[in-house]
PDB file of C-alpha atoms in Angstrom:
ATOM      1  CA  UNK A  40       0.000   0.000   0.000  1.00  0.00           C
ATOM      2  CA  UNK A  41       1.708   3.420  -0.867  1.00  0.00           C
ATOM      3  CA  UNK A  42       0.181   6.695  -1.048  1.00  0.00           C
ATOM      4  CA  UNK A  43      -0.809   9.693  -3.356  1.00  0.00           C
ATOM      5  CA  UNK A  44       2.126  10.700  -2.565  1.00  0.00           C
ATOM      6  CA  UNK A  45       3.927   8.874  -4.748  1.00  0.00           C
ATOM      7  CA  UNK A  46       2.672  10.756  -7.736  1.00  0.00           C
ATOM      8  CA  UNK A  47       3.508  14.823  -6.099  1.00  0.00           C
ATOM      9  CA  UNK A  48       6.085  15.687  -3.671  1.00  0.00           C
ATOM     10  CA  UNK A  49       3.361  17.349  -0.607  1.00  0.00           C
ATOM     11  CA  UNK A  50       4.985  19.976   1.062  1.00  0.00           C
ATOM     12  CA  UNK A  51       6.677  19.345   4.480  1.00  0.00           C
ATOM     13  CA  UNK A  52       6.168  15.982   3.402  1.00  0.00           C
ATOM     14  CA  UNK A  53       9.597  15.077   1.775  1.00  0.00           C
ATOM     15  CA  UNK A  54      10.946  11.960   3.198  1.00  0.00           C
ATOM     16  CA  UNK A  55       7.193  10.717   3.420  1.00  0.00           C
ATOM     17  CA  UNK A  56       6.616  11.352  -0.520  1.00  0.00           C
ATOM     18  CA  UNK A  57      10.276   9.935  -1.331  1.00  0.00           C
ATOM     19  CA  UNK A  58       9.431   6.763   0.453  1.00  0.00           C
ATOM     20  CA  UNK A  59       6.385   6.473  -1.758  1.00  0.00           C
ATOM     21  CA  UNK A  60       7.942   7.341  -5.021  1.00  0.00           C
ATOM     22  CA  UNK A  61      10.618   4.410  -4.025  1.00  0.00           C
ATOM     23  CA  UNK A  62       8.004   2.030  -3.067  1.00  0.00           C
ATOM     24  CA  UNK A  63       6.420   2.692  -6.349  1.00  0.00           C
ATOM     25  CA  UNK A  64       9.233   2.157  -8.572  1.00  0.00           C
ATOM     26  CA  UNK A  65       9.675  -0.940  -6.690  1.00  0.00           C
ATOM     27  CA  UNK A  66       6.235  -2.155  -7.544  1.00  0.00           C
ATOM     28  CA  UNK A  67       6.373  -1.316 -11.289  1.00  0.00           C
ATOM     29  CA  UNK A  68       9.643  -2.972 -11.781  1.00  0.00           C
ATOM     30  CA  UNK A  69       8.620  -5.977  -9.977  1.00  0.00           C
ATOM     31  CA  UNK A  70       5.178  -6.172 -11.935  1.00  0.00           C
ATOM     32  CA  UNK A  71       7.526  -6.409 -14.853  1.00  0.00           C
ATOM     33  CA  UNK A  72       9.654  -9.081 -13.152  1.00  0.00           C
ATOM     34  CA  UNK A  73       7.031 -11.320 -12.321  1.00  0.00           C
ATOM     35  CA  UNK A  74       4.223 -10.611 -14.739  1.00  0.00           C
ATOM     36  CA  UNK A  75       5.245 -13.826 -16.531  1.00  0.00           C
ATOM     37  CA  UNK A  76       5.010 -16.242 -14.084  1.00  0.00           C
ATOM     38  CA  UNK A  77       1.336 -15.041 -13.677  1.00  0.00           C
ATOM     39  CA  UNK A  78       2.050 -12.950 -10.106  1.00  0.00           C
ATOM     40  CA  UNK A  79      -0.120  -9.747 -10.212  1.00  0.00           C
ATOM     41  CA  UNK A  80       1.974  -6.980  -8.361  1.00  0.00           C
ATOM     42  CA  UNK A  81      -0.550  -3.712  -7.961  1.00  0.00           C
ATOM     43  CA  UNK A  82      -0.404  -0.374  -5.521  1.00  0.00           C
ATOM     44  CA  UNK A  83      -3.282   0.878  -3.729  1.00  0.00           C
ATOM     45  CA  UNK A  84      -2.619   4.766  -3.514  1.00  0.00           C
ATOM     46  CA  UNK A  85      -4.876   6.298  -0.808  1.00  0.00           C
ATOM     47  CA  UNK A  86      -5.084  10.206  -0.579  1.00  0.00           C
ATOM     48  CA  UNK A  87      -4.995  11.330   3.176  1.00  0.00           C
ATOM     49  CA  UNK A  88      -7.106   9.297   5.595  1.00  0.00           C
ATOM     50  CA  UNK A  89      -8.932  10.180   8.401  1.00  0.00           C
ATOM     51  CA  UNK A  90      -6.476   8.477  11.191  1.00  0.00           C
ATOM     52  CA  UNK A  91      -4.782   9.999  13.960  1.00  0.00           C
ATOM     53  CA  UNK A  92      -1.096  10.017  12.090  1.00  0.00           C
ATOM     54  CA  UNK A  93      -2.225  14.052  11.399  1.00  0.00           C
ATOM     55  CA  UNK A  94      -2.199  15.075  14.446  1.00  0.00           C
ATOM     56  CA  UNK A  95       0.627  12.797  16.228  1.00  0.00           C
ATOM     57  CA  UNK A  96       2.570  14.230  13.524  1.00  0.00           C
ATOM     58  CA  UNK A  97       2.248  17.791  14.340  1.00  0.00           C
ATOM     59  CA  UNK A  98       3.137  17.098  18.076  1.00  0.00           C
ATOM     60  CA  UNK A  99       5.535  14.847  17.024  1.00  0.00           C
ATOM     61  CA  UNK A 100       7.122  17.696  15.555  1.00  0.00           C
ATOM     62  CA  UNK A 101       6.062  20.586  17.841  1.00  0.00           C
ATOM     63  CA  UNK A 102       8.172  18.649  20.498  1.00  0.00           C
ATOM     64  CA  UNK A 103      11.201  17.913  18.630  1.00  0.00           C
ATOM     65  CA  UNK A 104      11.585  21.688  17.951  1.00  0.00           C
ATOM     66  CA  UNK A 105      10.910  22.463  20.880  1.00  0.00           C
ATOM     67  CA  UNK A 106      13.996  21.422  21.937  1.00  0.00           C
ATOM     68  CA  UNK A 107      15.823  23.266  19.677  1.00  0.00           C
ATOM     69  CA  UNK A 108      14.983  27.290  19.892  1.00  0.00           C
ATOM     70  CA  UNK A 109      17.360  28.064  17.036  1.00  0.00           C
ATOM     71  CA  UNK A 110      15.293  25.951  14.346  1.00  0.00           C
ATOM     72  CA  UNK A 111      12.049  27.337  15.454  1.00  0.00           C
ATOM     73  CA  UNK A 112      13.324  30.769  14.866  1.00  0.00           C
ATOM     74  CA  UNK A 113      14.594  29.540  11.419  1.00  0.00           C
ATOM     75  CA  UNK A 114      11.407  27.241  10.147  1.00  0.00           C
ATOM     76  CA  UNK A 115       8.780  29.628  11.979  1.00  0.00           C
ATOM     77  CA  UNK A 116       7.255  30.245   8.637  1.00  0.00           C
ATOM     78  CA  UNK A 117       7.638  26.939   7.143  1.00  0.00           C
ATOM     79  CA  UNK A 118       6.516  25.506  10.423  1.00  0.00           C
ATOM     80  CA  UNK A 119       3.181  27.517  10.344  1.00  0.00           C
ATOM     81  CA  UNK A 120       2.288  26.861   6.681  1.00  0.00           C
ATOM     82  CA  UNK A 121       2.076  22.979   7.310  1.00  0.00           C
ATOM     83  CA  UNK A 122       0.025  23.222  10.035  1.00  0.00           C
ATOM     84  CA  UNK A 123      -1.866  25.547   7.642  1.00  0.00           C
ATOM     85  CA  UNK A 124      -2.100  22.256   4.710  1.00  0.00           C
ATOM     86  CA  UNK A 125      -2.800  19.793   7.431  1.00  0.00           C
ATOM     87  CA  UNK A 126      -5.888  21.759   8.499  1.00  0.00           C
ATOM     88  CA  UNK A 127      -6.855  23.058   5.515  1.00  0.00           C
ATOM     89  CA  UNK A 128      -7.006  18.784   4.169  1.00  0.00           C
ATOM     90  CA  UNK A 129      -8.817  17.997   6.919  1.00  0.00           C
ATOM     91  CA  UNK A 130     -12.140  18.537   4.973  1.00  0.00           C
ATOM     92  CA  UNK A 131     -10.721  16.320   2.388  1.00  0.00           C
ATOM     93  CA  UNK A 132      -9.527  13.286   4.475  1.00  0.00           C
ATOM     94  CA  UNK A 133     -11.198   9.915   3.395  1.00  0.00           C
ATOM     95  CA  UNK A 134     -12.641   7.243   6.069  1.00  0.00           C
ATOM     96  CA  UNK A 135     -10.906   4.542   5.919  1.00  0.00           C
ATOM     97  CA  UNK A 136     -14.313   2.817   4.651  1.00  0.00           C
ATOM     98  CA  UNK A 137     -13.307   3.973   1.370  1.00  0.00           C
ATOM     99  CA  UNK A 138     -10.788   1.393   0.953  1.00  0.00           C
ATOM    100  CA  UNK A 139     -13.163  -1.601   1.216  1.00  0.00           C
ATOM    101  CA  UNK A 140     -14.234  -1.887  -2.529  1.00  0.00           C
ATOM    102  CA  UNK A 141     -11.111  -1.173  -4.063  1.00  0.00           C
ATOM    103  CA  UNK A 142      -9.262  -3.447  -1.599  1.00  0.00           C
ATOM    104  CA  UNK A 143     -12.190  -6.208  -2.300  1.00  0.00           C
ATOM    105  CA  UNK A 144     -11.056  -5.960  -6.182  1.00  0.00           C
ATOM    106  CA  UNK A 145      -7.728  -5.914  -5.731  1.00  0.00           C
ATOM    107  CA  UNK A 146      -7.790  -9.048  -4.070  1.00  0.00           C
ATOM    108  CA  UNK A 147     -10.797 -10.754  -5.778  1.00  0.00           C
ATOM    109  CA  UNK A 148     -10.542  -9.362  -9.119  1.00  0.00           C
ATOM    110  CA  UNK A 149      -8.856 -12.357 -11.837  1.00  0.00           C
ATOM    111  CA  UNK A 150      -7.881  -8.794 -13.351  1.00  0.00           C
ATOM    112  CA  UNK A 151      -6.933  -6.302 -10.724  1.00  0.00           C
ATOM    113  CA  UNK A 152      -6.030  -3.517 -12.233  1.00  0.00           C
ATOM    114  CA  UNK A 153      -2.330  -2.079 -11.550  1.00  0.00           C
ATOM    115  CA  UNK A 154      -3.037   1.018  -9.866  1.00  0.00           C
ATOM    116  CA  UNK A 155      -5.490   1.549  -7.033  1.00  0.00           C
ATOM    117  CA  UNK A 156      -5.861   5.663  -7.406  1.00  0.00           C
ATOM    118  CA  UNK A 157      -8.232   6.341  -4.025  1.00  0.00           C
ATOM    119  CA  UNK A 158      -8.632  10.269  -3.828  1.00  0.00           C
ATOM    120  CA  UNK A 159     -11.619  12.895  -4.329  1.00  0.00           C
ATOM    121  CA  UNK A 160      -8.702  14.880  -6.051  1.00  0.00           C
ATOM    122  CA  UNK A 161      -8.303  12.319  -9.162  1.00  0.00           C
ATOM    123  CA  UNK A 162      -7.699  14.461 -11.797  1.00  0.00           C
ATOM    124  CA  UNK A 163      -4.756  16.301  -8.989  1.00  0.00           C
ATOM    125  CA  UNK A 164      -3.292  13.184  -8.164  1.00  0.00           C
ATOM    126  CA  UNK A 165      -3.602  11.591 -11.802  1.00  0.00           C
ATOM    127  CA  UNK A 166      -3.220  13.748 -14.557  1.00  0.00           C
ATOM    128  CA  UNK A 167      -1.888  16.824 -13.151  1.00  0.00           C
ATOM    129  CA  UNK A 168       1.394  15.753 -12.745  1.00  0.00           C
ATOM    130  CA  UNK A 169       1.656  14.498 -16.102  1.00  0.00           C
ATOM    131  CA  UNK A 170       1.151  17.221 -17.949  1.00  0.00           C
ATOM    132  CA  UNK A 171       2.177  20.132 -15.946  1.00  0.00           C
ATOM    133  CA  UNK A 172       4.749  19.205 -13.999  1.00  0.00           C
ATOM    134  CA  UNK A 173       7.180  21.175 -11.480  1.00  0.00           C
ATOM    135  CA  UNK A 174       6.196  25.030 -12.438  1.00  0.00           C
ATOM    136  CA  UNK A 175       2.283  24.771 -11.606  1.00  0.00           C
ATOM    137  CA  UNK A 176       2.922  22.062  -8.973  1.00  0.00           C
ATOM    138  CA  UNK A 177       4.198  24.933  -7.283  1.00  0.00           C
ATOM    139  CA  UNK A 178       2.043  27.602  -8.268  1.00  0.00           C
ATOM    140  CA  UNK A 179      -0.714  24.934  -6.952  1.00  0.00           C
ATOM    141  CA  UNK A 180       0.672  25.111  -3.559  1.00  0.00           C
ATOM    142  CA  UNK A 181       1.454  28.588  -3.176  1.00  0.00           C
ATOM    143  CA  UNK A 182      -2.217  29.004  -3.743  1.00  0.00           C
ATOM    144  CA  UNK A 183      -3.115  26.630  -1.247  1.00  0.00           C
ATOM    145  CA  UNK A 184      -1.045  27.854   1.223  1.00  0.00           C
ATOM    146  CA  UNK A 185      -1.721  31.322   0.421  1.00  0.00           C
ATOM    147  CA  UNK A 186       2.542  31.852  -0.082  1.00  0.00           C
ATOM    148  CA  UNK A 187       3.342  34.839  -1.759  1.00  0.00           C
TER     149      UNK A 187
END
């Protein structure tokens, strides 16, 4: 199971999004590997969910700095914007109910497909990246974090 993530770097969320970009070349090249011996090898990419990692992150976070007065004065800004995108996605996190049916087909299907895409942002997540790419990635998120 990966992540959105895997298909645009979120902000504040490097290492998280480079984890999921790994574990989906790893999935594509092994697809490739095994395809011929008749193994299916598919990814389930779920946007944000409604779980508790959200908020454990933040204080995660709030008391590692804490410690360190000379990166709060640094990050201040950068600090404040992602607790800015993790509130503003709250509206948009899925229950984890959503996963049943594509989970169900994954498993059950004779022909799952490769990529389980599970987001009310589809056409973000999916296409967006394609075609536009780096420049309006970040335009995107200056917008949604009201950067200027």
């Amino acid at each position: 199971i990966g992540s959105v993530s895997d298909r645009v770097s979120i902000p504040f969320l490097t290492p998280y999004s480079s984890s999921k970009f790994a574990l989906r070349s790893l999935t594509n090249g092994l697809r490739r590997e095994v395809e011929s011996q008749g193994v299916k090898v598919l990814l389930i990419e779920p946007a944000s969910m409604k779980t508790k990692i959200w908020k454990k992150t933040i204080a995660y976070s709030e008391k590692k700095l804490s410690r360190k007065k000379s990166l709060i004065k640094i990050y201040s800004k950068e600090i404040d914007l992602f607790k800015r995108l993790l509130k503003n996605e709250e509206k948009s996190y899925l229950e984890l109910t959503s996963l049943k049916k594509p989970l169900l087909h994954a498993i059950l299907s004779e022909n799952p497909k490769s990529d389980y895409l599970i987001s009310r942002d589809k056409f973000l997540f999916k296409f967006f990246p394609c075609f536009y790419r780096e420049k309006l990635l970040n335009l995107y998120f200056k917008i949604k974090l009201r950067v200027k």
